[in-house]
XYZ file of C-alpha atoms in Angstrom:
192
model
C -3.033 12.168 -26.183
C -1.121 15.093 -24.663
C -2.164 13.941 -21.149
C -0.983 10.410 -21.891
C 2.418 11.657 -23.084
C 2.752 13.793 -19.962
C 1.865 10.751 -17.845
C 4.477 8.613 -19.612
C 7.108 11.342 -19.181
C 6.337 11.481 -15.429
C 6.722 7.729 -15.145
C 10.033 7.843 -17.027
C 11.355 10.517 -14.671
C 10.130 8.551 -11.645
C 11.818 5.362 -12.813
C 15.063 7.158 -13.599
C 15.165 8.783 -10.160
C 14.312 5.533 -8.387
C 16.872 3.518 -10.319
C 19.681 6.036 -9.829
C 19.022 7.221 -6.278
C 17.669 4.066 -4.658
C 18.902 1.173 -6.743
C 20.066 -0.714 -3.680
C 16.626 -0.508 -2.064
C 14.208 -0.876 -4.964
C 15.896 -2.988 -7.604
C 16.459 -6.192 -5.666
C 14.229 -8.425 -3.560
C 13.934 -7.181 0.004
C 14.346 -9.564 2.902
C 12.438 -9.033 6.118
C 15.720 -8.150 7.805
C 16.047 -5.188 5.421
C 12.644 -3.714 6.301
C 14.097 -0.937 8.439
C 16.438 0.501 5.813
C 15.811 4.210 5.485
C 15.769 5.909 2.129
C 16.441 9.564 1.403
C 13.282 11.669 1.567
C 14.309 14.619 -0.561
C 12.543 13.530 -3.741
C 10.448 16.186 -5.422
C 7.251 14.178 -5.103
C 5.002 16.807 -6.664
C 6.780 16.548 -10.022
C 7.181 12.761 -9.980
C 3.648 11.720 -9.023
C 2.153 9.513 -11.786
C -1.488 8.608 -12.126
C -2.628 5.324 -10.625
C -0.313 2.482 -11.544
C -0.980 -1.114 -12.517
C 1.593 -3.257 -10.717
C 2.313 -6.945 -10.146
C 2.674 -8.377 -6.643
C 6.108 -9.988 -6.220
C 5.675 -11.056 -2.617
C 4.004 -10.247 0.676
C 6.128 -8.989 3.573
C 3.274 -8.871 6.090
C -0.419 -8.038 6.281
C -0.078 -4.398 5.231
C 3.205 -4.368 3.281
C 3.884 -5.937 -0.104
C 6.614 -5.874 -2.724
C 5.449 -5.094 -6.240
C 7.039 -4.771 -9.630
C 6.277 -1.298 -10.930
C 7.548 -0.400 -14.388
C 10.365 -2.965 -14.125
C 11.450 -2.004 -10.608
C 10.678 -3.813 -7.328
C 9.164 -1.482 -4.725
C 7.975 -1.985 -1.166
C 4.423 -0.714 -0.732
C 3.046 0.169 2.711
C -0.730 0.361 2.450
C -2.274 3.666 3.492
C -5.142 3.820 5.987
C -4.716 0.474 7.714
C -2.359 -1.312 10.073
C -2.020 -5.013 10.806
C -0.140 -6.415 13.815
C 3.539 -7.253 13.384
C 4.584 -10.573 11.883
C 7.884 -9.920 10.094
C 9.891 -7.866 12.568
C 13.540 -8.846 13.007
C 12.774 -8.530 16.746
C 10.769 -11.746 17.220
C 9.247 -10.403 20.453
C 7.333 -7.846 18.328
C 5.662 -10.490 16.145
C 2.183 -11.634 17.140
C -0.123 -14.514 16.274
C -2.686 -11.985 15.003
C -0.007 -10.485 12.754
C 0.827 -13.908 11.335
C -2.860 -14.506 10.590
C -3.155 -11.126 8.827
C 0.036 -11.850 6.876
C -1.287 -15.244 5.774
C -4.552 -13.609 4.721
C -2.656 -11.186 2.470
C -0.426 -13.965 1.092
C -3.547 -15.911 0.097
C -5.420 -12.874 -1.265
C -2.447 -11.366 -3.162
C -0.259 -14.249 -4.349
C 2.786 -13.619 -6.529
C 1.695 -12.427 -9.957
C -1.528 -10.737 -8.807
C -2.231 -7.468 -10.621
C -3.276 -4.589 -8.367
C -3.672 -0.858 -8.854
C -1.901 1.705 -6.681
C -3.329 5.073 -5.779
C -0.738 7.362 -4.232
C -1.520 9.817 -1.459
C -0.078 13.264 -0.871
C 2.934 11.851 0.993
C 4.813 9.222 -0.976
C 7.304 7.629 1.429
C 7.329 6.575 5.062
C 10.301 6.734 7.407
C 11.516 3.315 6.181
C 11.634 4.289 2.512
C 8.497 2.349 1.578
C 6.122 3.797 -1.006
C 2.760 4.658 0.516
C -0.296 3.731 -1.529
C -3.894 2.589 -1.463
C -4.137 -0.844 -3.081
C -7.120 -1.479 -5.355
C -8.187 -4.817 -6.794
C -9.975 -3.334 -9.833
C -9.004 -0.306 -11.860
C -12.527 0.395 -13.102
C -14.332 0.536 -9.760
C -15.996 3.766 -8.655
C -13.722 5.144 -5.942
C -16.404 7.633 -4.913
C -18.827 4.792 -4.035
C -18.678 3.215 -0.559
C -19.868 -0.193 -1.814
C -17.072 -0.276 -4.415
C -14.633 0.782 -1.678
C -15.759 -2.184 0.435
C -15.399 -4.561 -2.504
C -12.261 -3.367 -4.303
C -10.042 -1.527 -1.797
C -7.625 -4.080 -0.325
C -7.326 -2.201 2.982
C -11.120 -2.420 3.310
C -10.869 -6.144 2.614
C -8.369 -6.499 5.462
C -10.599 -4.538 7.834
C -13.536 -6.825 7.003
C -11.682 -10.144 7.205
C -8.704 -10.198 9.534
C -6.843 -8.469 12.353
C -6.505 -4.887 11.223
C -7.169 -1.350 12.377
C -7.735 1.947 10.612
C -4.803 4.362 11.063
C -4.020 7.818 9.709
C -0.872 9.729 9.107
C -1.373 13.182 7.646
C -1.542 14.180 4.900
C -2.691 10.777 3.530
C -6.321 10.796 4.662
C -8.361 10.543 1.464
C -10.513 7.562 2.571
C -10.243 8.175 6.307
C -13.995 8.538 6.887
C -14.715 5.248 5.098
C -11.982 3.333 6.933
C -13.322 4.646 10.258
C -16.890 3.797 9.274
C -15.901 0.276 8.257
C -13.911 -0.282 11.444
C -16.877 0.930 13.526
C -19.313 -1.311 11.607
C -17.039 -4.320 12.129
C -16.698 -3.618 15.855
C -20.482 -3.272 16.250
C -21.095 -6.476 14.320
C -18.461 -8.607 16.071
C -18.123 -6.940 19.460
C -14.340 -6.877 18.976
């Protein structure tokens, strides 16, 4: 019970900080033209980090970026470990057909209202103010089991089914070996 209360206190602090410091970024829907808004990066992430969070998908920005409702606040989530080609850049010359296909795949797989589970890495925010997280499709899967990773990690689903590559930005490298293994297996199987 003590751990649960500590968890709830952490979430309360996180929500208070997000609502006060970044209300303009996180509390309203984000258009694709707002994707490059930077947020301050001086949050004390080590004291705010909650356990994994159940969230609801509000919308898909592109193949590897979604907007979720987390504890009553809308947040942009950039998935850790994977990268899909561009499809929602304000600079149309950056958008690709492969990116549009990956974006459509995510829109179909994670429609509005889908419940997903976020697992945060060591670094919480990217340079655009997006929360960085692994997206899981089932809370009860065994995250130490490669087969469960293949089945329930959404980044692994992207790597298996659409245009996507494994990418790493330290210090968020928890599943790096599995993403690399999956990418290698896909390339051997398809020749791509």
